[in-house]
């Protein structure tokens, strides 16, 4: 399985903005950096074929990660999240026919077992999706190039998961939904999963 992690460059004022004003813009950017590193480290402990898909290939943080870890650095490209996911999915299946799992970096507190649970589930279902409390998902895996799943989704809304499941049903695909988890988007989320615990 190929794992594709999507991450943003840790630019102050541009990332993790829902942590502000309790956290400064720079503190939020530092957390973005820490979250990306934590997710990448966990994924690489279990998977060999890893892409880190980023918004700025030249950002020093990603260059440092490439020096310290073995992964394929890719550019996400333009457009909304759906456009970027679809582009990466197509690129992955053009390159290889192995299953793909997408992850973000908002759930660094999640154990490797959540990723591992997706593997056997994907052998029995077309899609595996990891629900999160805010109505989105932190993981989506598929064994074939179902790129249309990412079209027409109201990204950054509370109905991302619901709309995605509706599309899966409309396409007559089978789905396994992992236990609901939570993202680290707000200060209270960090109280539930403090950085020192990742």
mmCIF file of N, CA and C in Angstrom, residues 1 20 30 54 59 70 75 192:
data_model
loop_
_atom_site.group_PDB
_atom_site.id
_atom_site.type_symbol
_atom_site.label_atom_id
_atom_site.label_comp_id
_atom_site.label_asym_id
_atom_site.label_seq_id
_atom_site.Cartn_x
_atom_site.Cartn_y
_atom_site.Cartn_z
ATOM 1 N N UNK A 1 0.842 -1.196 0.000
ATOM 2 C CA UNK A 1 0.000 0.000 0.000
ATOM 3 C C UNK A 1 0.879 1.249 0.000
ATOM 4 N N UNK A 20 -5.576 30.018 17.139
ATOM 5 C CA UNK A 20 -5.372 31.402 17.556
ATOM 6 C C UNK A 20 -6.689 32.000 18.056
ATOM 7 N N UNK A 30 4.559 26.211 14.512
ATOM 8 C CA UNK A 30 5.453 25.213 15.124
ATOM 9 C C UNK A 30 4.710 23.903 15.375
ATOM 10 N N UNK A 54 2.912 18.170 -0.584
ATOM 11 C CA UNK A 54 2.990 19.462 0.098
ATOM 12 C C UNK A 54 2.604 20.605 -0.836
ATOM 13 N N UNK A 59 10.065 24.701 0.628
ATOM 14 C CA UNK A 59 10.090 25.164 2.020
ATOM 15 C C UNK A 59 11.175 24.413 2.794
ATOM 16 N N UNK A 70 13.165 8.794 4.683
ATOM 17 C CA UNK A 70 13.097 8.272 3.310
ATOM 18 C C UNK A 70 11.647 8.269 2.827
ATOM 19 N N UNK A 75 4.407 17.549 -5.010
ATOM 20 C CA UNK A 75 3.640 18.792 -4.925
ATOM 21 C C UNK A 75 2.155 18.466 -5.048
ATOM 22 N N UNK A 192 -6.984 17.457 25.003
ATOM 23 C CA UNK A 192 -7.298 16.020 24.957
ATOM 24 C C UNK A 192 -6.092 15.199 24.506
#
